[in-house]
């Protein structure tokens, strides 16, 4: 018997963050330039904390249908 545990990573690369937010990598780069997302970690590769990505989504205005 094997146990399989799945959970999102605490830090996400630009590509994974883009997928997670249903955006392009270019959109992620723009959000970073605008100060909406700040990378974290101690590696050369840019990574974003999942909690920050979730906070960005939580701060988006609701879209009302016309």
PDB file of C-alpha atoms in Angstrom:
ATOM      1  CA  UNK A   1       0.000   0.000   0.000  1.00  0.00           C
ATOM      2  CA  UNK A   2       1.381   3.409  -0.899  1.00  0.00           C
ATOM      3  CA  UNK A   3       0.287   6.732   0.461  1.00  0.00           C
ATOM      4  CA  UNK A   4       0.112   9.676  -1.896  1.00  0.00           C
ATOM      5  CA  UNK A   5      -0.018  13.149  -0.419  1.00  0.00           C
ATOM      6  CA  UNK A   6      -0.521  16.104  -2.717  1.00  0.00           C
ATOM      7  CA  UNK A   7      -0.287  19.761  -1.764  1.00  0.00           C
ATOM      8  CA  UNK A   8       0.802  22.939  -3.516  1.00  0.00           C
ATOM      9  CA  UNK A   9       4.397  24.053  -3.013  1.00  0.00           C
ATOM     10  CA  UNK A  10       5.067  26.905  -0.585  1.00  0.00           C
ATOM     11  CA  UNK A  11       7.120  28.718  -3.253  1.00  0.00           C
ATOM     12  CA  UNK A  12       6.196  28.786  -6.933  1.00  0.00           C
ATOM     13  CA  UNK A  13       8.333  29.578  -9.949  1.00  0.00           C
ATOM     14  CA  UNK A  14       7.174  32.272 -12.387  1.00  0.00           C
ATOM     15  CA  UNK A  15       5.793  29.558 -14.653  1.00  0.00           C
ATOM     16  CA  UNK A  16       3.923  27.748 -11.897  1.00  0.00           C
ATOM     17  CA  UNK A  17       2.636  31.038 -10.446  1.00  0.00           C
ATOM     18  CA  UNK A  18       1.322  31.962 -13.901  1.00  0.00           C
ATOM     19  CA  UNK A  19      -0.454  28.616 -14.200  1.00  0.00           C
ATOM     20  CA  UNK A  20      -1.808  28.879 -10.638  1.00  0.00           C
ATOM     21  CA  UNK A  21      -3.267  32.357 -11.339  1.00  0.00           C
ATOM     22  CA  UNK A  22      -4.423  31.493 -14.894  1.00  0.00           C
ATOM     23  CA  UNK A  23      -2.113  34.160 -16.319  1.00  0.00           C
ATOM     24  CA  UNK A  24       0.860  34.345 -18.627  1.00  0.00           C
ATOM     25  CA  UNK A  25       4.444  34.548 -17.392  1.00  0.00           C
ATOM     26  CA  UNK A  26       4.518  38.051 -18.883  1.00  0.00           C
ATOM     27  CA  UNK A  27       1.543  38.998 -16.663  1.00  0.00           C
ATOM     28  CA  UNK A  28       3.459  37.684 -13.621  1.00  0.00           C
ATOM     29  CA  UNK A  29       6.475  39.790 -14.637  1.00  0.00           C
ATOM     30  CA  UNK A  30       4.254  42.870 -14.953  1.00  0.00           C
ATOM     31  CA  UNK A  31       2.719  42.278 -11.513  1.00  0.00           C
ATOM     32  CA  UNK A  32       6.245  42.028 -10.124  1.00  0.00           C
ATOM     33  CA  UNK A  33       7.306  45.275 -11.838  1.00  0.00           C
ATOM     34  CA  UNK A  34       4.199  47.021 -10.482  1.00  0.00           C
ATOM     35  CA  UNK A  35       4.987  45.846  -6.942  1.00  0.00           C
ATOM     36  CA  UNK A  36       1.974  43.520  -6.611  1.00  0.00           C
ATOM     37  CA  UNK A  37       4.166  40.423  -6.250  1.00  0.00           C
ATOM     38  CA  UNK A  38       7.545  40.175  -4.546  1.00  0.00           C
ATOM     39  CA  UNK A  39       9.778  37.132  -5.070  1.00  0.00           C
ATOM     40  CA  UNK A  40      11.162  35.237  -2.084  1.00  0.00           C
ATOM     41  CA  UNK A  41      13.763  32.596  -1.384  1.00  0.00           C
ATOM     42  CA  UNK A  42      17.511  32.264  -1.443  1.00  0.00           C
ATOM     43  CA  UNK A  43      18.046  30.841  -4.928  1.00  0.00           C
ATOM     44  CA  UNK A  44      18.765  32.606  -8.191  1.00  0.00           C
ATOM     45  CA  UNK A  45      15.465  31.403  -9.610  1.00  0.00           C
ATOM     46  CA  UNK A  46      12.533  33.763  -9.031  1.00  0.00           C
ATOM     47  CA  UNK A  47       9.873  32.188  -6.788  1.00  0.00           C
ATOM     48  CA  UNK A  48       6.729  33.561  -5.226  1.00  0.00           C
ATOM     49  CA  UNK A  49       5.138  32.478  -1.926  1.00  0.00           C
ATOM     50  CA  UNK A  50       1.753  30.791  -2.414  1.00  0.00           C
ATOM     51  CA  UNK A  51       0.317  32.951   0.378  1.00  0.00           C
ATOM     52  CA  UNK A  52       1.234  36.096  -1.594  1.00  0.00           C
ATOM     53  CA  UNK A  53      -0.376  34.727  -4.757  1.00  0.00           C
ATOM     54  CA  UNK A  54      -3.523  33.904  -2.773  1.00  0.00           C
ATOM     55  CA  UNK A  55      -3.509  37.394  -1.211  1.00  0.00           C
ATOM     56  CA  UNK A  56      -3.292  38.951  -4.674  1.00  0.00           C
ATOM     57  CA  UNK A  57      -6.347  36.979  -5.807  1.00  0.00           C
ATOM     58  CA  UNK A  58      -8.250  37.830  -2.618  1.00  0.00           C
ATOM     59  CA  UNK A  59      -7.623  41.517  -3.318  1.00  0.00           C
ATOM     60  CA  UNK A  60      -9.088  41.453  -6.822  1.00  0.00           C
ATOM     61  CA  UNK A  61     -12.436  43.199  -7.236  1.00  0.00           C
ATOM     62  CA  UNK A  62     -15.437  41.030  -7.928  1.00  0.00           C
ATOM     63  CA  UNK A  63     -16.620  41.062 -11.503  1.00  0.00           C
ATOM     64  CA  UNK A  64     -20.306  41.806 -11.867  1.00  0.00           C
ATOM     65  CA  UNK A  65     -22.214  40.651 -14.912  1.00  0.00           C
ATOM     66  CA  UNK A  66     -23.910  43.389 -16.922  1.00  0.00           C
TER      67      UNK A  66
END
